[in-house]
Coordinates of C-alpha atoms in Angstrom, one line a residue:
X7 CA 131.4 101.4 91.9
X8 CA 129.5 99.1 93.9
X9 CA 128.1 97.0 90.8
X10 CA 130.2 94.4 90.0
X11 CA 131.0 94.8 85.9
X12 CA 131.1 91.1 84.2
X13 CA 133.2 93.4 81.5
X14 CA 133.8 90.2 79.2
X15 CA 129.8 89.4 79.2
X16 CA 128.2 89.2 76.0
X17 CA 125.0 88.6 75.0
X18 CA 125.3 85.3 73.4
X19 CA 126.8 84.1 76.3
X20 CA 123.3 84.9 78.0
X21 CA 121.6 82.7 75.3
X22 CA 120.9 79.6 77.0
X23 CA 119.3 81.6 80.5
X24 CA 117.1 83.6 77.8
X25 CA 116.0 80.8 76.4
X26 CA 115.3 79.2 79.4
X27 CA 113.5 82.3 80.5
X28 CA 111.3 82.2 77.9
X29 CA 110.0 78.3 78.2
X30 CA 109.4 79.3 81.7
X31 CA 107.5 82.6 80.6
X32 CA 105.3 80.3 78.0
X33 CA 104.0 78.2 80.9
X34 CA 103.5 81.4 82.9
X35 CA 101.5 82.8 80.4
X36 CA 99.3 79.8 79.5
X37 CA 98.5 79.4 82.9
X38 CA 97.5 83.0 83.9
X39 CA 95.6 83.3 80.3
X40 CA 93.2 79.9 81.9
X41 CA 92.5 81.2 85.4
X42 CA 92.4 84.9 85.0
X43 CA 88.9 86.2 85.0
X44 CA 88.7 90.0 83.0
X45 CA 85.7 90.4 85.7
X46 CA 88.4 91.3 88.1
X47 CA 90.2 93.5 86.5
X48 CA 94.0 93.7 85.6
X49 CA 96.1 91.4 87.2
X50 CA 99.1 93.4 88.7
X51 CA 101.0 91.7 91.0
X52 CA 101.1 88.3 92.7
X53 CA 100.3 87.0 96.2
X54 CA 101.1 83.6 97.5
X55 CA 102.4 83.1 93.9
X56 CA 99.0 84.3 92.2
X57 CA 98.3 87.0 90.0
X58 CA 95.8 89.4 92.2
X59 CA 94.2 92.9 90.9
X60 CA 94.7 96.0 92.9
X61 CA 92.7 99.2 92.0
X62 CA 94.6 102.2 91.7
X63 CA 94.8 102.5 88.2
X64 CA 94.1 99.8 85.0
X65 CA 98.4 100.3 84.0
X66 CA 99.2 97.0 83.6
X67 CA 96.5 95.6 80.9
X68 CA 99.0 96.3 78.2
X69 CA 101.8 94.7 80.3
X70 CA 99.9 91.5 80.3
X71 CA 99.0 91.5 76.5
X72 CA 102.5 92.8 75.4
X73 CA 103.8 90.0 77.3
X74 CA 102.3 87.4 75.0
X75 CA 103.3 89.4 71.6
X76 CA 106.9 89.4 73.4
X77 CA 106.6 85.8 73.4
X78 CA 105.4 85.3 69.9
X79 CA 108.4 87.3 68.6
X80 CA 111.6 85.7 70.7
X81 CA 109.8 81.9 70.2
X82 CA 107.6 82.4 66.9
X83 CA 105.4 80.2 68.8
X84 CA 101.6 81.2 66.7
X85 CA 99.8 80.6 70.3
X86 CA 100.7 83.8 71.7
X87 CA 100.6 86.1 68.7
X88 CA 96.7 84.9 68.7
X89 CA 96.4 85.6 72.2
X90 CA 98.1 89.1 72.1
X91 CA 96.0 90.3 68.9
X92 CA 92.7 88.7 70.1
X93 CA 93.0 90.4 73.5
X94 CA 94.1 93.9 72.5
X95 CA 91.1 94.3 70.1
X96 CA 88.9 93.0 72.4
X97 CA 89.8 94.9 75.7
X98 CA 92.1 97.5 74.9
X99 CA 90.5 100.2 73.0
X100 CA 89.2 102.1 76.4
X101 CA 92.7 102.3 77.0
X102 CA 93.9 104.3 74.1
X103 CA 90.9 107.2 74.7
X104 CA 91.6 107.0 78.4
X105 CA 91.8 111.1 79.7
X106 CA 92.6 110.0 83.3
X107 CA 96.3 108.0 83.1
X108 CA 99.4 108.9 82.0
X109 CA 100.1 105.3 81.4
X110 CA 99.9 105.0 77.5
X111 CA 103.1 104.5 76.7
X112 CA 102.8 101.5 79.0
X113 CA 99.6 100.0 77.9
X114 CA 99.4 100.8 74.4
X115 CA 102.7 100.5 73.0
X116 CA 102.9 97.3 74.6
X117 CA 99.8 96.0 72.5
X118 CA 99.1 98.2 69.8
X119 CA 103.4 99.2 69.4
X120 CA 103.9 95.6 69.3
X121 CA 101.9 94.6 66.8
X122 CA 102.7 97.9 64.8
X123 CA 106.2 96.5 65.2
X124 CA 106.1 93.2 64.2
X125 CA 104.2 93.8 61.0
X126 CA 106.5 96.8 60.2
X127 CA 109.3 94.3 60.5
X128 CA 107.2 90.9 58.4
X129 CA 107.2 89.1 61.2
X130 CA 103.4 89.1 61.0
X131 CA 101.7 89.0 57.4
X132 CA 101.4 92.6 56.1
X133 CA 97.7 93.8 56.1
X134 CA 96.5 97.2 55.1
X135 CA 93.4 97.3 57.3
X136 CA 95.0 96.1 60.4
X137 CA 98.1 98.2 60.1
X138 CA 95.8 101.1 59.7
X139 CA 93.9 100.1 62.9
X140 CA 97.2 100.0 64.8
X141 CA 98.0 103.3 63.8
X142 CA 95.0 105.1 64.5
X143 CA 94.9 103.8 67.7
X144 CA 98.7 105.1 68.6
X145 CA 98.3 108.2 66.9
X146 CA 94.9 108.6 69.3
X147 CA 96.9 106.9 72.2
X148 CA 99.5 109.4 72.0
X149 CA 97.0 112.4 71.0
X150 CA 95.1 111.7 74.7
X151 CA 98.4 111.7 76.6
X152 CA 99.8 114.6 75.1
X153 CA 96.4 116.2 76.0
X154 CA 96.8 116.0 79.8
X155 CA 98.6 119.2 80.3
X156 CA 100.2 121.4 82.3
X157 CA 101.3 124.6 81.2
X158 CA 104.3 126.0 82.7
X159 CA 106.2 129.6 82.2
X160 CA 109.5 129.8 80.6
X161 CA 108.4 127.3 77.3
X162 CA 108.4 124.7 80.3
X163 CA 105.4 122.1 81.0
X164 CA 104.4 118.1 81.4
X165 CA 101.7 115.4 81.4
X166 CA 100.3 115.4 84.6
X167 CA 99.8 112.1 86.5
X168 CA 96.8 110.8 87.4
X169 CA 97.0 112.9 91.0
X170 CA 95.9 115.9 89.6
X171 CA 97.5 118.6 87.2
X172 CA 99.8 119.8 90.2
X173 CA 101.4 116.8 89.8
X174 CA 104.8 115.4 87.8
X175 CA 105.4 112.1 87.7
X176 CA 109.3 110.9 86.9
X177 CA 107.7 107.6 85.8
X178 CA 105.9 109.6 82.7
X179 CA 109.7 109.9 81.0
X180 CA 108.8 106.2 79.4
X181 CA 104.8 107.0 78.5
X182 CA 106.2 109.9 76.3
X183 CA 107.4 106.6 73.5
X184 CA 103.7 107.4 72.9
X185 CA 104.2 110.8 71.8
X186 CA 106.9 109.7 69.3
X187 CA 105.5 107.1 67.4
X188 CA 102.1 109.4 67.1
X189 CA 104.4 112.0 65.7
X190 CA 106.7 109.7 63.4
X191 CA 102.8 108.8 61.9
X192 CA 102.3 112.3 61.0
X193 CA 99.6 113.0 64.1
X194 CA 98.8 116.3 66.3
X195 CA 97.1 117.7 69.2
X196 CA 94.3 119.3 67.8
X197 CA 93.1 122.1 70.5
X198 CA 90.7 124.9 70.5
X199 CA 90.2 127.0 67.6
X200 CA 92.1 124.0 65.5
X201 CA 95.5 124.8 67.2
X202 CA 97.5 122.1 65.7
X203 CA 100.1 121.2 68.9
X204 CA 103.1 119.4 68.3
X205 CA 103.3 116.0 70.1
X206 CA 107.0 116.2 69.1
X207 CA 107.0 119.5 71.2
X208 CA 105.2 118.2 74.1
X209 CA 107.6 115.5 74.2
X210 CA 111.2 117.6 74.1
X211 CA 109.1 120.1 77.0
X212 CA 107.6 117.2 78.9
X213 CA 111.7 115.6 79.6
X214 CA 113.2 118.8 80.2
X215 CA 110.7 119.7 83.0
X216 CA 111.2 116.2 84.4
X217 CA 115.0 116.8 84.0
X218 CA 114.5 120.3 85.8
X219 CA 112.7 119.2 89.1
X220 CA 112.8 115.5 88.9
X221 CA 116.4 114.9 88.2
X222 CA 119.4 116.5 90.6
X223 CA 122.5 117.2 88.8
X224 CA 124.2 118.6 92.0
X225 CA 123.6 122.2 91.2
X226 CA 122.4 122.7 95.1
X227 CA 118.8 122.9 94.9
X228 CA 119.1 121.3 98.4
X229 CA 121.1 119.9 100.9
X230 CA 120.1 116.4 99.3
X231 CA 120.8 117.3 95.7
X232 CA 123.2 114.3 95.2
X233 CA 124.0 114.5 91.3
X234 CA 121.6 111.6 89.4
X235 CA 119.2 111.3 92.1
X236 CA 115.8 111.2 91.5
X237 CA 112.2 112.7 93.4
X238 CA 109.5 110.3 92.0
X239 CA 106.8 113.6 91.5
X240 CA 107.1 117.3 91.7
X241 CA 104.5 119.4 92.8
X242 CA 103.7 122.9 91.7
X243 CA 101.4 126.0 92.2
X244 CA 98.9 125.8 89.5
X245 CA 98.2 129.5 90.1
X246 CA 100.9 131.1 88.8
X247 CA 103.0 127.8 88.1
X248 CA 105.7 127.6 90.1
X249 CA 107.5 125.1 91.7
X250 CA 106.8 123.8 95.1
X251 CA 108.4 121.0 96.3
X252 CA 109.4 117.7 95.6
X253 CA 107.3 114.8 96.5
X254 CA 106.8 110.7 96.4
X255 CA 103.7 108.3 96.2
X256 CA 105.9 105.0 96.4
X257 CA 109.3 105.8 97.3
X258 CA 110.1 106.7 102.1
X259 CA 110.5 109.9 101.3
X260 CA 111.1 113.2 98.8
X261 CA 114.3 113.7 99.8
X262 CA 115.9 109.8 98.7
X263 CA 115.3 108.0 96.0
X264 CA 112.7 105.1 95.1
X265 CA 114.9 103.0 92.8
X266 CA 111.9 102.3 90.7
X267 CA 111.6 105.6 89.5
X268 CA 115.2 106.2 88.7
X269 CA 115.2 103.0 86.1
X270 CA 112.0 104.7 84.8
X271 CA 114.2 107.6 84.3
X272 CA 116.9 105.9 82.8
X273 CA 115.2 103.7 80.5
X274 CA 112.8 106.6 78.8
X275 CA 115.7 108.9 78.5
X276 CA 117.9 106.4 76.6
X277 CA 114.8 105.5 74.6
X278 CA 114.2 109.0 73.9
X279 CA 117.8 109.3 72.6
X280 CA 117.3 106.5 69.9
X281 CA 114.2 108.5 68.7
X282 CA 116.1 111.9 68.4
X283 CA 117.8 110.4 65.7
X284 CA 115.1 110.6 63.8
X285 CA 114.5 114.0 64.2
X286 CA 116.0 117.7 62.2
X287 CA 116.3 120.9 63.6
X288 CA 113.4 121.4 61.4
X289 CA 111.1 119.7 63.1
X290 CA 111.9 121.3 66.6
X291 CA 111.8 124.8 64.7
X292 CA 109.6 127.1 66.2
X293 CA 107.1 124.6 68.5
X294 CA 108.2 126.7 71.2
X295 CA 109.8 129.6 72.6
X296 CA 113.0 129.3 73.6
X297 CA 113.7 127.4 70.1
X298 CA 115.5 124.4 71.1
X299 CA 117.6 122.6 68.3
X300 CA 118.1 118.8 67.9
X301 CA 121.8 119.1 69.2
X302 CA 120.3 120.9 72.6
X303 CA 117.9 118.4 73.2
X304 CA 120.3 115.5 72.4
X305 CA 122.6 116.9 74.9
X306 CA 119.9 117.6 77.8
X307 CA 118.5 113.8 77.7
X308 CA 122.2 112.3 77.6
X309 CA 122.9 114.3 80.5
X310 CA 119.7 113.3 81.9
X311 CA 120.2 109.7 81.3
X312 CA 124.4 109.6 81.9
X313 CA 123.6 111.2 85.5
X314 CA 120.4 108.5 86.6
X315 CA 122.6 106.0 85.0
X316 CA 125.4 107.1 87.1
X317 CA 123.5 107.3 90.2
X318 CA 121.9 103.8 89.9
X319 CA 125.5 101.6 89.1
X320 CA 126.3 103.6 92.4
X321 CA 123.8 102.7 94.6
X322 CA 122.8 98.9 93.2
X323 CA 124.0 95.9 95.2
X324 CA 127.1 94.3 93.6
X325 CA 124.9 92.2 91.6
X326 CA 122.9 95.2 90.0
X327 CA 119.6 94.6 92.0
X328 CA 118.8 97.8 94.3
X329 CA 117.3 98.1 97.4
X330 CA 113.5 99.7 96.6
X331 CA 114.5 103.1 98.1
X332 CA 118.4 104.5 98.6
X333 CA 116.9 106.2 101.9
X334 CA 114.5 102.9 103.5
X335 CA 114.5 103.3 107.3
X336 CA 116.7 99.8 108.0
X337 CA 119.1 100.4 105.4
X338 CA 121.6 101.5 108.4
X339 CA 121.1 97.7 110.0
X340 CA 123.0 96.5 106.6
X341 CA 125.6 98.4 106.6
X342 CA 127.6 96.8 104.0
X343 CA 124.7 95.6 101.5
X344 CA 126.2 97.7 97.9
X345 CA 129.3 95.7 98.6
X346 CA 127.9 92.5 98.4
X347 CA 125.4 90.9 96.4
X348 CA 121.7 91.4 96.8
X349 CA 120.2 89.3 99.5
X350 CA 116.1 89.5 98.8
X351 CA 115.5 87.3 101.9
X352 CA 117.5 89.7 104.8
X353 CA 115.2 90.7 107.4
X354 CA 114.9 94.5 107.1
X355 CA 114.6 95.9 103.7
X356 CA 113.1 94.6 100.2
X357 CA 115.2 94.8 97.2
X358 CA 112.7 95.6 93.7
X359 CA 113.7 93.5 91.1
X360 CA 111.4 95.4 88.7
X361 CA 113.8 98.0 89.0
X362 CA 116.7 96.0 88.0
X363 CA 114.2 95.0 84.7
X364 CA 113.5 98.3 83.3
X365 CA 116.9 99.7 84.4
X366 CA 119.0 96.7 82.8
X367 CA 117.4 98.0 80.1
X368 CA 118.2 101.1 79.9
X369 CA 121.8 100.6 80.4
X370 CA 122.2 99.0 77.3
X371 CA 120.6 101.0 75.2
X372 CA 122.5 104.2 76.4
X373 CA 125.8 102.2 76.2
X374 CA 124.7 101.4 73.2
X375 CA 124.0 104.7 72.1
X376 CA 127.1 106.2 73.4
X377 CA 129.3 102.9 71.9
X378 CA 128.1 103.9 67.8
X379 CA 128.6 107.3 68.6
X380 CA 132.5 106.9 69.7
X381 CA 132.2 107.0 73.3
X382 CA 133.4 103.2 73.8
X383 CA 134.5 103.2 77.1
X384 CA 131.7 105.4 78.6
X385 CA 129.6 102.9 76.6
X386 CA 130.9 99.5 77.0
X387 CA 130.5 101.0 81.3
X388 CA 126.7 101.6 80.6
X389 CA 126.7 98.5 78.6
X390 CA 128.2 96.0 80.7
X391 CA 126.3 97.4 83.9
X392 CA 123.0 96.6 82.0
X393 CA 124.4 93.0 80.8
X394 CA 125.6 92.0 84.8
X395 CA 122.3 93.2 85.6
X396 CA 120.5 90.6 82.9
X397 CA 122.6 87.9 84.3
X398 CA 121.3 88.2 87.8
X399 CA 117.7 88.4 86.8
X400 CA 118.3 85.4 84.4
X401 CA 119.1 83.0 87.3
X402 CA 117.8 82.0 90.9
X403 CA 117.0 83.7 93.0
X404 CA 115.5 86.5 90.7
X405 CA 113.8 84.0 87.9
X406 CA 110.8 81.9 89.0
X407 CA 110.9 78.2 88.5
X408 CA 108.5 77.2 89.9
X409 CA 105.9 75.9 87.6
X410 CA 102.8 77.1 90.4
X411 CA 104.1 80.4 90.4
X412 CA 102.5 82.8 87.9
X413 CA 105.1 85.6 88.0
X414 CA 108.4 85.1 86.4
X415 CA 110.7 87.8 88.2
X416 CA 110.8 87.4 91.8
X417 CA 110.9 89.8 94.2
X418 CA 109.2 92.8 92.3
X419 CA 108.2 95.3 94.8
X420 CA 104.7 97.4 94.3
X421 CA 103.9 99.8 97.0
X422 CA 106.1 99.6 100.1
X423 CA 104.3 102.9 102.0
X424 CA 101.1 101.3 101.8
X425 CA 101.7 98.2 102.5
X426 CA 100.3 96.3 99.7
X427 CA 102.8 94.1 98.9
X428 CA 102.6 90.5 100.7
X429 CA 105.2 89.8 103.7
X430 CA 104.6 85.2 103.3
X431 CA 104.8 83.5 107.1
X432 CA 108.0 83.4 108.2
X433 CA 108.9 86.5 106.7
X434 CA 109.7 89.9 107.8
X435 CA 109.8 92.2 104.3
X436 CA 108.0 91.6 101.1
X437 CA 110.0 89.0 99.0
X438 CA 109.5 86.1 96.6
X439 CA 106.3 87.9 94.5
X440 CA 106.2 89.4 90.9
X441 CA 104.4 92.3 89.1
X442 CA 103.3 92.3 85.7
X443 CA 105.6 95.6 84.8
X444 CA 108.5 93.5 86.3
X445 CA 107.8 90.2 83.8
X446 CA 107.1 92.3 81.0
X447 CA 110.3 94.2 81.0
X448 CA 112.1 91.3 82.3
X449 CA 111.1 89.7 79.1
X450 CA 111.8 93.0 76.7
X451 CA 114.9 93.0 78.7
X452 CA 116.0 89.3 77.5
X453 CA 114.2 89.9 73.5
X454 CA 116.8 92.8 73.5
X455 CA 119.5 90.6 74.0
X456 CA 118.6 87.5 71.8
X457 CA 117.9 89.9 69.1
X458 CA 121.4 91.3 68.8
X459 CA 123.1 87.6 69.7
X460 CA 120.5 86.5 66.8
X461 CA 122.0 89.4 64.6
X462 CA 118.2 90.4 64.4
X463 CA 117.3 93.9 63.9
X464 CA 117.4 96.4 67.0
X465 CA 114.8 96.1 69.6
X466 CA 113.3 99.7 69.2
X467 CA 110.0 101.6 67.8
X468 CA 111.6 104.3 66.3
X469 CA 113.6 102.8 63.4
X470 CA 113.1 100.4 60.4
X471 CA 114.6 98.2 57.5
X472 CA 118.2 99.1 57.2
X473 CA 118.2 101.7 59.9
X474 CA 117.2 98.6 62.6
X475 CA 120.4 97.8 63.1
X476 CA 122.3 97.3 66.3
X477 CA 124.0 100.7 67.0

């Protein structure tokens, strides 16, 4: 096991590095919220230690926004809840009726969710006529991602990426919290002829084609069908709608695995658990043929989730950080680099602290999970991979302290195969920036944690009141 466990690590012990974290993220935010200009776009990640936009698509909006209500709720801090709410009614509505992402689990649960949340919860005075603007905007949010379909045979299909309907992204696993809290509100599809489609349906079909032909279980699909690897995208034949092959946008290559991706993987299936306990077998009961139950589904996304979880706590540096890709080119000139801890500074491959973020994450919540459910020593495992994890981002030389920096978590990777990631003077590999994806769950990643050492309620969309309690 090449990560490291701190098995005696709690949460509380992290206390002091959250907090720090989050007088660092105030300044961070602040500053960013003074020079950004909208004119340009989304920032998404940093150059030189500046936020920069990138076209490709407008995914991080929500990131930025969230970040702010994130803020408000670990700090109570009033300056960032205004910020938050003033920004997401003023520039994210076009991203709740966007047709062309598959990003709104991203963007609009990080504004809209938020808010939602907090009210839900009192942190934020209770108003009718804002919580009803919340909720029509995710039950639309997660109306127009359900939309973008693909149908497949066998009961199968998925939300297509923004490459085209051919075109399955693993990252999509975490956009479908869109589809739940739509359906928890009572919303559906509406299609032709007033066929009323089940975003609860679309949500169960969407993971178990991702588990299908993004996820390897070891079944020998191919000779590189290591068991909890990942393909970031799948492509298929929309003729008759078979599969083709696998594919990858950001990761070197199909056939290894861009770490960013996997936590993707990880973090919406453990996610998707906590929702499914919110869910009957009459709810699943004829949305599609063949007629899964709750137990079935429950047991398809914990296998889903136990094997990417697997993988990743296998293939991490000691410290929890992974390299961005299992299969990058120069990986053989560090021969020994899971055994030690992760060095973003050597000279031949980048390490993507982003994916540490989102997959810390979802370690905890699936050790969580498994922990209330019985399973305590598969889930104090999960657990205390996700908590070693956290204490690595929460210190040098992962968290910026630099007060001229913008970002927060250093050494976020973006797009290694097209080069779009900044290599400073001096340098040979991408190192030292940040992305907003990586700060924002960087900072969900540490509310998780203060919350439970608070004895707050659970971190988590899907329940409320007495239910919100840490599993």
């Amino acid at each position: 096991m090449p990560i490291k466990l701190d098995v005696p690590l709690a949460p509380r012990q992290l206390v002091p590095q959250i907090l720090r974290l989050f007088e660092l993220s105030a300044e961070k935010i602040l500053a960013l919220e003074k020079t950004w200009d909208p004119a340009r776009g989304t920032p998404v990640f940093t150059v030189r230690g500046k936020y920069t936009s990138r076209g490709w698509t407008e995914w991080t909006q929500g990131f930025q926004y969230g970040s702010a209500l994130l803020q408000f709720d670990a700090t109570g801090d009033d300056r960032f809840l205004e910020l938050g709410r003033r920004h997401t009614l003023q520039r994210m509505a076009t991203h709740v009726s966007h047709v062309g992402v598959h990003d709104h689990g991203f963007n609009n649960l990080s504004t809209y969710g938020n808010l939602w949340r907090l009210m839900r919860e009192g942190r934020i005075p209770f108003n009718p006529a804002e919580r009803d603007f919340y909720e029509l905007a995710l039950k639309i949010s997660g109306a127009v991602q359900a939309a973008r379909w693909t149908e497949l045979p066998d009961g199968y299909g998925y939300i297509y990426s923004f490459n085209g309907p051919h075109s399955l992204f693993v990252d999509t696993v975490r956009s479908l919290r869109s589809l739940a809290v739509a359906h928890q509100l009572g919303h559906a599809l509406m299609g032709e002829r007033d066929r009323r489609i089940s975003l609860l349906g679309r949500l169960v079909q969407h993971a178990a084609t991702t588990a299908r032909y993004n996820l390897f279980f070891g079944a020998g699909r191919d000779i590189y069908d290591v068991p909890g690897r990942t393909a970031h995208e799948s492509i298929f034949n929309l003729n008759d709608g078979s599969y083709r092959c696998p594919s990858s946008q950001q990761g070197f290559s199909p056939f290894s695995t861009w770490t960013r991706g996997l936590a993707w993987a990880i973090l919406g299936y453990a996610e998707q658990l906590e929702f499914l306990e919110t869910v009957g077998d009459n709810e699943l009961r004829g949305l599609f043929a063949p007629a899964p139950t709750a137990a079935s589904v429950r047991a398809l996304f914990l296998r889903a989730a136990r094997a990417t979880a697997d993988f990743y706590i296998a293939n991490s540096c000691a410290d929890g950080v992974p390299m961005w890709d299992t299969g990058a080119p120069n990986l053989h000139r560090l021969p020994k680099h899971l055994e030690q801890a992760s060095d973003p500074f050597n000279p031949w491959e980048p390490v993507d602290s982003s994916a540490a973020a989102i997959a810390a994450q979802g370690l905890v919540r699936l050790g969580n999970w498994l922990g209330a459910r019985g399973e305590r020593a598969a889930g104090k495992r999960y657990r205390q991979a996700g908590l070693t994890v956290a204490k690595t981002l929460l210190d040098e030389p992962y968290l910026s302290l630099d007060p001229k920096h913008q970002g927060l978590l250093l050494h976020s990777l973006y797009h290694r195969p097209n080069g779009w990631d900044y290599i400073a003077p001096g340098q040979k590999i991408p190192n030292g920036e940040s992305s907003m994806w990586g700060d924002y769950h960087l900072r969900e990643l540490a509310l998780l944690l203060l919350r439970e050492a608070r004895g707050e309620s659970y971190l988590t969309f899907f329940r409320y009141g007495a239910d919100a309690r840490h599993p």
